[in-house]
């Protein structure tokens, strides 16, 4: 590890934390939301859009990039930074989550996971060593240990076994990792079982990582179970190191997880749902397909200062979305990412002002209320 | 007609013309290329992109907008300007070109064209009166007379008949048009027959329009025939009024048409081909799918200052295009539109400097040479 990396916890308000994560490609203020750039681009927006929206770090997917264009090519062209032109930090996942989703196309052994590409059926092996090799080729600022992510629901024994394997794979991941200009985070598994989570956390801590992720969430488990896991892990995970809750979630989920000591998030919701016509606002969601927006001249969120809300009406967005225009996806992705990133800015500020609880209550209240137009809530 | 409209021919270099077209939504410097915004948005870009690229006017399609979202709704929301937020000029076509393309779904009478929507089969009538009504509802700065655009090739008698009907429909279009804040252009038909073109032009001139379009081109006819038509019409069309060549074309086509006295152009090529992976540069085209770009770290055009060429490599664009990422379409649309709009800036400047012929020879030479990378020309 070089001196380029550090994490400084700068403010604590209840269990909510505000900090600074220094990386070779710049500083990340936490709590942070990381837009998902699966193949090396966040869908429907450009690098410049992301810079203007204030994105601090992008997540890219090891699975997708190793298949296409291939990690060797990305390395040859200067890693993810050289390849994509994004100059701020990147984080790559381990590929585990994706290959475990390839039910029927994969075979799990202690060595790793053999699978066939969803693109052309080519056989691949993803193991801790290979995942780390790919991630070192991709050259993100933060890489993730290769873990086993069990589905939900799963028998306790299966979760137990996956958790134990995650520890063994975490050790192999750490041993394989040699890039000094890249941080490697460990991942805690254990499903919804507090004792397995605790065992996993203690084993991962013992191996020694500069940061910790909570994996195996956002796989369908009840929100209450997830919150219980967070509350159980909070006193176990070291305060001085960053904590990343993988694949979560809605704006409400982010606020509730910050309240339980989480620093980092990623999720496809704001980008994927934008393409499906769902807009996130601080006063709830709206589905742009709804017929009542047909002649609505107001922007998605009249209080939002994002480029989309400054220029586009609900009626126009609805029309473009129904016409299948990419411009609809662009405009709605910009709005949703702005809402997420701006919510995180408000969260950080409220923690630094020791007013997080106040902010949390008001924000959750607004999100739960009828959506912005004052009519009945849109649940689509 | 209000005083908001005027056309001033400011420079003449050979037959090439540079002028200013004043409209209620701003000044257009000619020769001008109009990006196509079929449904009220130029595909894969936003209004802000277009402003930054220097687009002066956007073309929107009457056919598409009358079907969805409907011209009455657009009118209710403030016309195209209010509906889309684009504050500069719009031009709408008459819908004729699209309905004549609906072979098998349409029925032509003297009254107009009965057709069924390609979206849901709903029956419609598009007549001169209805086309003008729709265009007045859409409220573009410039509307077009409803014409009959015969296919190519077509028997001379069919072209003759379509040309005669175009004159009768032009008169009905003019009689139906009552908006003082909108210019209505007449359209000259006549196929590749000089005598029919001349007759059409004289009849359309007699009706009296503030600007003239040459329709029925870019339908498959040989380029030489099209150029012959332009050369034949140039001395017939009044110098003091703007001339618009509909649906044309490649960068070479634009230069050759400017050399024959054309002021206005529209074409889907830069936007449609961007989505298909074809990039236009001043040194020829390149197909981003080409395997030789797999590891090419150079931008599409190393001499191009557009936002895409400042940040994205051929290798990255190829990857995103093959991965089906919308971001590829955005980045390549931005580049292609920049190339078109910048070429028009150069054309205008060269005319004002009385160096158009020099510019034309150099530009056509560069476009015909091997594409930018100095290797064999990419013809895909």
mmCIF file with all atom_site columns, N, CA, C and O in Angstrom, chain B residues 31 39 101 114 116 136 157 263 291:
data_model
loop_
_atom_site.group_PDB
_atom_site.id
_atom_site.type_symbol
_atom_site.label_atom_id
_atom_site.label_alt_id
_atom_site.label_comp_id
_atom_site.label_asym_id
_atom_site.label_entity_id
_atom_site.label_seq_id
_atom_site.pdbx_PDB_ins_code
_atom_site.Cartn_x
_atom_site.Cartn_y
_atom_site.Cartn_z
_atom_site.occupancy
_atom_site.B_iso_or_equiv
_atom_site.pdbx_formal_charge
_atom_site.auth_seq_id
_atom_site.auth_comp_id
_atom_site.auth_asym_id
_atom_site.auth_atom_id
_atom_site.pdbx_PDB_model_num
ATOM 1  N N  . UNK B 1 31  ? -24.833 28.955 -45.489 1.00 0.00 ? 31  UNK B N  1
ATOM 2  C CA . UNK B 1 31  ? -25.499 27.649 -45.529 1.00 0.00 ? 31  UNK B CA 1
ATOM 3  C C  . UNK B 1 31  ? -25.546 26.988 -44.158 1.00 0.00 ? 31  UNK B C  1
ATOM 4  O O  . UNK B 1 31  ? -24.607 27.082 -43.377 1.00 0.00 ? 31  UNK B O  1
ATOM 5  N N  . UNK B 1 39  ? -38.963 13.099 -33.422 1.00 0.00 ? 39  UNK B N  1
ATOM 6  C CA . UNK B 1 39  ? -40.105 13.123 -32.508 1.00 0.00 ? 39  UNK B CA 1
ATOM 7  C C  . UNK B 1 39  ? -40.028 14.310 -31.539 1.00 0.00 ? 39  UNK B C  1
ATOM 8  O O  . UNK B 1 39  ? -40.704 14.329 -30.521 1.00 0.00 ? 39  UNK B O  1
ATOM 9  N N  . UNK B 1 101 ? -43.883 7.041  -48.111 1.00 0.00 ? 101 UNK B N  1
ATOM 10 C CA . UNK B 1 101 ? -43.043 5.854  -47.895 1.00 0.00 ? 101 UNK B CA 1
ATOM 11 C C  . UNK B 1 101 ? -43.838 4.678  -47.344 1.00 0.00 ? 101 UNK B C  1
ATOM 12 O O  . UNK B 1 101 ? -43.348 3.555  -47.302 1.00 0.00 ? 101 UNK B O  1
ATOM 13 N N  . UNK B 1 114 ? -54.702 9.052  -47.513 1.00 0.00 ? 114 UNK B N  1
ATOM 14 C CA . UNK B 1 114 ? -55.237 8.318  -46.364 1.00 0.00 ? 114 UNK B CA 1
ATOM 15 C C  . UNK B 1 114 ? -54.226 7.232  -46.030 1.00 0.00 ? 114 UNK B C  1
ATOM 16 O O  . UNK B 1 114 ? -53.729 6.541  -46.910 1.00 0.00 ? 114 UNK B O  1
ATOM 17 N N  . UNK B 1 116 ? -52.566 4.494  -42.657 1.00 0.00 ? 116 UNK B N  1
ATOM 18 C CA . UNK B 1 116 ? -52.712 3.935  -41.327 1.00 0.00 ? 116 UNK B CA 1
ATOM 19 C C  . UNK B 1 116 ? -51.406 4.127  -40.567 1.00 0.00 ? 116 UNK B C  1
ATOM 20 O O  . UNK B 1 116 ? -50.339 3.951  -41.112 1.00 0.00 ? 116 UNK B O  1
ATOM 21 N N  . UNK B 1 136 ? -49.087 24.299 -38.068 1.00 0.00 ? 136 UNK B N  1
ATOM 22 C CA . UNK B 1 136 ? -49.388 25.517 -37.295 1.00 0.00 ? 136 UNK B CA 1
ATOM 23 C C  . UNK B 1 136 ? -49.509 25.166 -35.813 1.00 0.00 ? 136 UNK B C  1
ATOM 24 O O  . UNK B 1 136 ? -49.086 25.928 -34.952 1.00 0.00 ? 136 UNK B O  1
ATOM 25 N N  . UNK B 1 157 ? -44.450 9.841  -66.705 1.00 0.00 ? 157 UNK B N  1
ATOM 26 C CA . UNK B 1 157 ? -45.837 10.306 -66.549 1.00 0.00 ? 157 UNK B CA 1
ATOM 27 C C  . UNK B 1 157 ? -46.213 10.417 -65.066 1.00 0.00 ? 157 UNK B C  1
ATOM 28 O O  . UNK B 1 157 ? -46.943 11.321 -64.658 1.00 0.00 ? 157 UNK B O  1
ATOM 29 N N  . UNK B 1 263 ? -28.769 26.784 -49.679 1.00 0.00 ? 263 UNK B N  1
ATOM 30 C CA . UNK B 1 263 ? -28.551 27.443 -48.385 1.00 0.00 ? 263 UNK B CA 1
ATOM 31 C C  . UNK B 1 263 ? -28.858 26.570 -47.179 1.00 0.00 ? 263 UNK B C  1
ATOM 32 O O  . UNK B 1 263 ? -28.366 26.834 -46.081 1.00 0.00 ? 263 UNK B O  1
ATOM 33 N N  . UNK B 1 291 ? -12.181 -4.341 -36.872 1.00 0.00 ? 291 UNK B N  1
ATOM 34 C CA . UNK B 1 291 ? -11.303 -5.011 -35.906 1.00 0.00 ? 291 UNK B CA 1
ATOM 35 C C  . UNK B 1 291 ? -9.998  -4.252 -35.688 1.00 0.00 ? 291 UNK B C  1
ATOM 36 O O  . UNK B 1 291 ? -9.381  -4.367 -34.630 1.00 0.00 ? 291 UNK B O  1
#
